[in-house]
Coordinates of C-alpha atoms in Angstrom, one line a residue:
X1 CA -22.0 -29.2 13.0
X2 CA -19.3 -30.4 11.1
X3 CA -18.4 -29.0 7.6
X4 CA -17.4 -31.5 4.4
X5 CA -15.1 -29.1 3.6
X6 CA -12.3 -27.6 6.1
X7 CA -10.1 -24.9 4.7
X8 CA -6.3 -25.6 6.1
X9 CA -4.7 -23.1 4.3
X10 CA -5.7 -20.4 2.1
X11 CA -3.5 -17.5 1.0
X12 CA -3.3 -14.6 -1.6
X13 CA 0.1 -14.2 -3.0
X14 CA 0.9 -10.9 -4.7
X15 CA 4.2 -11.3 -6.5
X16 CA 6.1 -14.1 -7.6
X17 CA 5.6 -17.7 -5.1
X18 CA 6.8 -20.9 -4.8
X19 CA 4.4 -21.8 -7.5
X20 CA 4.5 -19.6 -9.9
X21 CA 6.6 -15.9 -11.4
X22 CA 2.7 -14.4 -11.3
X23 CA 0.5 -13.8 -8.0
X24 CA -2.4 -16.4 -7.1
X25 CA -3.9 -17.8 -5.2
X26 CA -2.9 -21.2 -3.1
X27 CA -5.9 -22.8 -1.2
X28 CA -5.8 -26.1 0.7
X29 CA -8.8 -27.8 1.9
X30 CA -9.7 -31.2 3.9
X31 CA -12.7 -33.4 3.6
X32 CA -13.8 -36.7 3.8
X33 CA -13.7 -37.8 0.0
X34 CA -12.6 -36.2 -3.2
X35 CA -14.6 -33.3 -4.4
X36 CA -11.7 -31.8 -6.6
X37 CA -13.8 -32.1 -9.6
X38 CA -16.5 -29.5 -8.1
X39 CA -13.8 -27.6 -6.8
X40 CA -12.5 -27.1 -10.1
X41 CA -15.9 -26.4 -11.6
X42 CA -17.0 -23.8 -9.3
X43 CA -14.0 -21.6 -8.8
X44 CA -13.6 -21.6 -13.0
X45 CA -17.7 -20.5 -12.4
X46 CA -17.1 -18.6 -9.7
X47 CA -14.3 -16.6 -11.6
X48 CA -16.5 -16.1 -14.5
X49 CA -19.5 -14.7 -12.6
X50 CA -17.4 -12.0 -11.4
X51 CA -15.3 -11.1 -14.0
X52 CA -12.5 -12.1 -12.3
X53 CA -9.2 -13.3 -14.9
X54 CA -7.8 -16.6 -13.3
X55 CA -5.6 -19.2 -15.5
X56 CA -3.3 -22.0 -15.1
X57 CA -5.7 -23.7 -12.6
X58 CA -4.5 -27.0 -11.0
X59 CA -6.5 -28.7 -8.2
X60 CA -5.7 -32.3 -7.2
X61 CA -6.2 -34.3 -4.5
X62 CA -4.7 -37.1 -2.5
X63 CA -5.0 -39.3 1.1
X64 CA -3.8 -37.3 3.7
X65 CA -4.4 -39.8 7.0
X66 CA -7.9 -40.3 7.2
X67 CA -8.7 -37.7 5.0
X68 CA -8.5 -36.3 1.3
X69 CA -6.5 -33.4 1.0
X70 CA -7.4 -30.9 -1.9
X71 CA -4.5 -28.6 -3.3
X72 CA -5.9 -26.0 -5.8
X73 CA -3.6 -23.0 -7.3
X74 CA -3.9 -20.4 -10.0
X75 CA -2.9 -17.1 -11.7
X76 CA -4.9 -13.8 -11.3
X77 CA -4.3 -10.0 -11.0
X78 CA -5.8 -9.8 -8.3
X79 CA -5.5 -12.4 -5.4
X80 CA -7.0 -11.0 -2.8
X81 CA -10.5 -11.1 -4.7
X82 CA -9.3 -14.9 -5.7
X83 CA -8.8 -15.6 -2.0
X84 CA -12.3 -14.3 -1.2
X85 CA -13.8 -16.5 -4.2
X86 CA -12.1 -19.6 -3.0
X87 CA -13.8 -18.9 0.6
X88 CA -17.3 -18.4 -1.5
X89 CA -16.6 -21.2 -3.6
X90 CA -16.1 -23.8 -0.2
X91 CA -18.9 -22.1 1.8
X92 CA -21.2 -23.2 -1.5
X93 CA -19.8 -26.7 -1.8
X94 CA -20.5 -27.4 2.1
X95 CA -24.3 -25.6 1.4
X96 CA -24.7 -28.4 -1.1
X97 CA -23.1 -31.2 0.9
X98 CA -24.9 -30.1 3.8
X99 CA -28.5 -29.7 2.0
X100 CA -28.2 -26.3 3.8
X101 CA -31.1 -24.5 2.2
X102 CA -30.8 -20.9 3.7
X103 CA -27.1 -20.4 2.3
X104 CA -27.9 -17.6 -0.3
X105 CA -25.3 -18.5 -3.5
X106 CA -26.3 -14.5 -5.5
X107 CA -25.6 -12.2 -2.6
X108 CA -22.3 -12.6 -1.7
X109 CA -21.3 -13.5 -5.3
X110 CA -22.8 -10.1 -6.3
X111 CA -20.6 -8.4 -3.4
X112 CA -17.4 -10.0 -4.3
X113 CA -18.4 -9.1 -7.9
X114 CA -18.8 -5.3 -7.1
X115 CA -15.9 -5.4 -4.7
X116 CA -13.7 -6.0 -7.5
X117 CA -15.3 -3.6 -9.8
X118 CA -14.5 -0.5 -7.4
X119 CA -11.2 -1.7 -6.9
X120 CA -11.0 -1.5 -10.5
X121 CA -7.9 0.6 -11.8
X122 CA -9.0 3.5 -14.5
X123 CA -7.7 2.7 -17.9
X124 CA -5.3 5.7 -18.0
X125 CA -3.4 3.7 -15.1
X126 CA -3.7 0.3 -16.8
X127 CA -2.0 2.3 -19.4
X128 CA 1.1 3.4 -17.6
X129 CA 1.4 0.0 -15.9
X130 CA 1.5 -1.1 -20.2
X131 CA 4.1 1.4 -20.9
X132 CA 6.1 1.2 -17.2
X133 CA 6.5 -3.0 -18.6
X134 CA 7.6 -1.7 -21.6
X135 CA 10.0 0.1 -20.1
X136 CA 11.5 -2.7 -17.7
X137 CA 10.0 -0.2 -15.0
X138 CA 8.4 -2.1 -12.1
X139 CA 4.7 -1.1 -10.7
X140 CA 2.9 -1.7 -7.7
X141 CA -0.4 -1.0 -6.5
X142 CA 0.2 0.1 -2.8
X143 CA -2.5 -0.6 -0.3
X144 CA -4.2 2.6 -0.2
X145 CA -5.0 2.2 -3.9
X146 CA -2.8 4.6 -5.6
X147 CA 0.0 3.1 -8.1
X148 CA 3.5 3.2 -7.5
X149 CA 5.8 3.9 -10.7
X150 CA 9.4 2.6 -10.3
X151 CA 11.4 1.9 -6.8
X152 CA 12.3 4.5 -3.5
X153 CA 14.4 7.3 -5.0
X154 CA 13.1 6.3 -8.7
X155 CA 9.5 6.2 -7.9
X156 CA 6.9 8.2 -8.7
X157 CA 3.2 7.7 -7.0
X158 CA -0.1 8.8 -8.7
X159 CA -3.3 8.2 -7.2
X160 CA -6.2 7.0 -9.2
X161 CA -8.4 9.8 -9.1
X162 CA -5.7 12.1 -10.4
X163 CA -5.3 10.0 -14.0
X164 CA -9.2 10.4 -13.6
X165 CA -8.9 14.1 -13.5
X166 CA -6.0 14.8 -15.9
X167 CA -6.0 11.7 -17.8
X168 CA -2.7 12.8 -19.9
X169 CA -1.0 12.6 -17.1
X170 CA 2.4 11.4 -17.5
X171 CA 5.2 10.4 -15.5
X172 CA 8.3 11.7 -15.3
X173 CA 10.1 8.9 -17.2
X174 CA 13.5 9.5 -17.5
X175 CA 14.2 9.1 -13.9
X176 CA 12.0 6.3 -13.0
X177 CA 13.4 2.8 -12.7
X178 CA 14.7 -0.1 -9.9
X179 CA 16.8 0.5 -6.7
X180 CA 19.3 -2.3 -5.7
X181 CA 17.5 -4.9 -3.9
X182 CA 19.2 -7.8 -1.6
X183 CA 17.1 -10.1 -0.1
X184 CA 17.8 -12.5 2.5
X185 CA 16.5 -15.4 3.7
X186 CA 17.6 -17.9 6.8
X187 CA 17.3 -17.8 10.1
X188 CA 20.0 -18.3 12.1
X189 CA 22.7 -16.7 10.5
X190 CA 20.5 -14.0 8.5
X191 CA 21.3 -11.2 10.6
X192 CA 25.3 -11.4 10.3
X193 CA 24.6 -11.9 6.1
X194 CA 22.5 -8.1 6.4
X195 CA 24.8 -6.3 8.4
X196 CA 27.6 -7.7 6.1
X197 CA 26.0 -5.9 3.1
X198 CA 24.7 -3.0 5.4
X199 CA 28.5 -2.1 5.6
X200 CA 28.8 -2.2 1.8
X201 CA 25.8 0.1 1.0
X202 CA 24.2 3.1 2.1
X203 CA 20.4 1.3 2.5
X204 CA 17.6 1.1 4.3
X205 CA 17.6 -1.9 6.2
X206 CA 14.6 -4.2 7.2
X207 CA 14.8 -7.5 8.9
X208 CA 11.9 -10.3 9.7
X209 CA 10.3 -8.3 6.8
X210 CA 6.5 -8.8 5.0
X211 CA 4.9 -7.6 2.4
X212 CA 3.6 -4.7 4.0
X213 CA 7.2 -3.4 5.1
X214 CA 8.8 -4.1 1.8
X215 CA 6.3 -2.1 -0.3
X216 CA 6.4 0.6 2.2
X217 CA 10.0 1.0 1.8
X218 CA 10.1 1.1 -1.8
X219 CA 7.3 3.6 -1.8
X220 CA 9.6 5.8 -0.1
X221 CA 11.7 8.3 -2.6
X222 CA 14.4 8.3 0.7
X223 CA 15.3 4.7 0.1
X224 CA 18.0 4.3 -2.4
X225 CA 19.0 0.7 -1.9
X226 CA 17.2 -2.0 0.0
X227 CA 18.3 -5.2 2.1
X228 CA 15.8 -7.2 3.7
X229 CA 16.0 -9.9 5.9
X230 CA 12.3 -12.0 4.8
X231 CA 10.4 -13.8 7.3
X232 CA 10.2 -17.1 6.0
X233 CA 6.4 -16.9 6.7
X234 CA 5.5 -13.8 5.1
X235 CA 6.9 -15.5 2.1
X236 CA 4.7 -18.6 2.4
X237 CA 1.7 -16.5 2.6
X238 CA 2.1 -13.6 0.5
X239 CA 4.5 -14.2 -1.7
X240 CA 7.7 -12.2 -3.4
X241 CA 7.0 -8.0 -2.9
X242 CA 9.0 -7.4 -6.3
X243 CA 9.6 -9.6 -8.8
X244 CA 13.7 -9.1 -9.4
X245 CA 16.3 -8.0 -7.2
X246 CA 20.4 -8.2 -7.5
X247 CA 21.4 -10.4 -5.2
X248 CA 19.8 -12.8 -2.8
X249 CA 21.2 -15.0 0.0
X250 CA 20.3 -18.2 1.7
X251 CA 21.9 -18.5 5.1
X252 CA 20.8 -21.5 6.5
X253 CA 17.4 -23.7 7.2
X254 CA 17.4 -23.6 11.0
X255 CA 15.2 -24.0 13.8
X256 CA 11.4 -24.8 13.3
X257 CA 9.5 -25.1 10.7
X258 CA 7.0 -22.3 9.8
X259 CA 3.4 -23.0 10.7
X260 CA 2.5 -22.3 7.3
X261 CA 4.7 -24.8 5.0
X262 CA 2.8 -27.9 4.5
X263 CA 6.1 -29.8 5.0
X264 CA 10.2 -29.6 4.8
X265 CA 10.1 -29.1 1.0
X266 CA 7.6 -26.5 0.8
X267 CA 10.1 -24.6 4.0
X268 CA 12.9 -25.1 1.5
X269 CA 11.4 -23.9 -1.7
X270 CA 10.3 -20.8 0.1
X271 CA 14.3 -20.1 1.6
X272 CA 15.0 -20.0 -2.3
X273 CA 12.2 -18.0 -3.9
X274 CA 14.5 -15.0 -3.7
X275 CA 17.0 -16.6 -6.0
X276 CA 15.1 -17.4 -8.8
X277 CA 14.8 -13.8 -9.2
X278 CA 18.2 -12.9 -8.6
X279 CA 19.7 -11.4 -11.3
X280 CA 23.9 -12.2 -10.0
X281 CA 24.7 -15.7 -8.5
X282 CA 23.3 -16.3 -5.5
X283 CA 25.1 -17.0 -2.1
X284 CA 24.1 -20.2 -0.1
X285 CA 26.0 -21.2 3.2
X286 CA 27.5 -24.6 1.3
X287 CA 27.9 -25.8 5.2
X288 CA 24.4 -26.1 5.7
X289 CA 23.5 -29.7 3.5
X290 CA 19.5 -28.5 4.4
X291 CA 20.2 -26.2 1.9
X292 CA 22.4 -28.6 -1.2
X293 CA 18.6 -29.6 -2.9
X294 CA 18.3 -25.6 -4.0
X295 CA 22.0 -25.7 -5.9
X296 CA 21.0 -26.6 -9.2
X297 CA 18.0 -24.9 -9.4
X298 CA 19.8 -21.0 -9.1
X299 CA 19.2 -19.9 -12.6
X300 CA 22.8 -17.7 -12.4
X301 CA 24.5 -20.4 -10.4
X302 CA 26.0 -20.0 -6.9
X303 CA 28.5 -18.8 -5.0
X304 CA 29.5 -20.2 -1.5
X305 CA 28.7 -18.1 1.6
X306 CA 30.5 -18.6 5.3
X307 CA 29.1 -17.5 8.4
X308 CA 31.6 -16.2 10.8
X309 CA 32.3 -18.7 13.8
X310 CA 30.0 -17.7 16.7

């Protein structure tokens, strides 16, 4: 049987996107009319039932072929659960559309509800995370739960049940901060730009790099300076793994198109991302013109790159 609704793409991104600075949630669906409006209505209702925090929602639709293609996107701490709600929120509207009376709507709201609750951070950590921002000190929640304080060699990793336990716990501030960060993005000249700044620095080193790899090197108190190489993929789905890094470089928008971009623009924005949290002027290989639509969008300006003659 055919659904109203199809899901196209659906991701959770947990740092800063193409979309927004914050993680969210980006879902794309296809039917065969516009139901944007009960989209809208049911993941703001969907969000409420489970005490999930969601804002700047924007769903729209538009012709896409023979079909209507719905777009919606917001802000929440926690995407994953907002991934999961977006899944809930299309099963429901296809259980209506379909006049499918055995779809339950309470169970597996009430399971997404309690799976956020026990994923819920004690408030002694929501506190450090408080006074980590204050500090200009970035935090991450790695996958195993436990909460990373600062970057590699100026990290420091509690896990929850030890704030439980002593809940004065305190880090050891003073030494906890950011690592240099470069992040590259390209792909057929991104390996010459990382082993160009692998000869300037004494870093770990990651190339066609996620999410996953990224946090795991900054949770490591060996890794003193970073460059990563991003799959352009990774990025489309899961967004930036830190939200500020020194420099960033765009090598070139080569080969194929990722199977995730919705089109050219969406492949370009995502090459970018890096440089919008860049905090020196970004290099961009001038002799790519695939690249010439990003120029005036580098908030520190830009600073031509060459790729050696192969």
């Amino acid at each position: 049987m055919t659904q109203p609704l199809t899901i196209r793409h659906l991701a959770a991104l947990y740092g800063p996107n193409i979309y927004r600075p914050q993680p969210g949630v980006v879902l794309r669906v296809g039917a065969a009319a516009d139901y944007s409006d009960r989209l809208r209505t049911a993941l703001k209702g969907g969000a409420l039932a489970i005490g999930l925090v969601i804002a700047q929602l924007h769903v729209e639709a538009k012709p896409d072929n023979d079909d209507i293609l719905m777009s919606a996107f917001f802000t929440t701490p926690e995407p994953a659960i907002g991934a999961e709600l977006c899944r809930y929120v299309v099963d429901g509207i296809n259980a209506e559309l379909g006049h499918d009376e055995t779809w339950d709507p309470d169970e597996p709201l009430l399971a997404l509800r309690d799976r956020r609750q026990a994923q819920a951070l004690p408030v002694t950590a929501l506190q450090l995370m408080a006074n980590a921002r204050h500090r200009d000190i970035p935090t991450t929640i790695l996958d195993d739960g436990r909460l990373l304080i600062g970057q590699g060699e100026r990290g420091w990793i509690v896990a929850p049940a030890d704030l439980r336990a002593a809940p004065n716990l305190q880090p050891p501030w003073s030494r906890l901060g950011r690592i240099p960060i470069i992040a590259v993005t390209g792909e057929r000249y991104r390996q010459q730009a990382i082993a160009e700044q692998a000869a300037r620095h004494h870093s770990v080193i990651l190339d066609h790099a996620n999410r996953a790899s990224v946090i795991t090197a900054l949770a490591d108190p060996a890794c003193a300076t970073l460059i990563v190489g991003f799959d352009t993929d990774s990025l489309i789905r899961e967004g930036l793994p830190f939200d500020r890094c020194d420099l960033a470089i765009i090598t070139d928008r080569a080969g194929s198109r990722p199977p995730t971009a919705a089109d050219d623009d969406e492949w370009l924005r995502t090459l970018g991302l890096p440089m919008l949290c860049s905090v020196a002027p970004t290099l961009i290989n001038l002799a790519d013109p695939a690249l010439h639509p990003l120029l005036s969008y580098a908030p520190n300006g830009v600073i031509g790159w060459t790729p050696a003659k192969e």
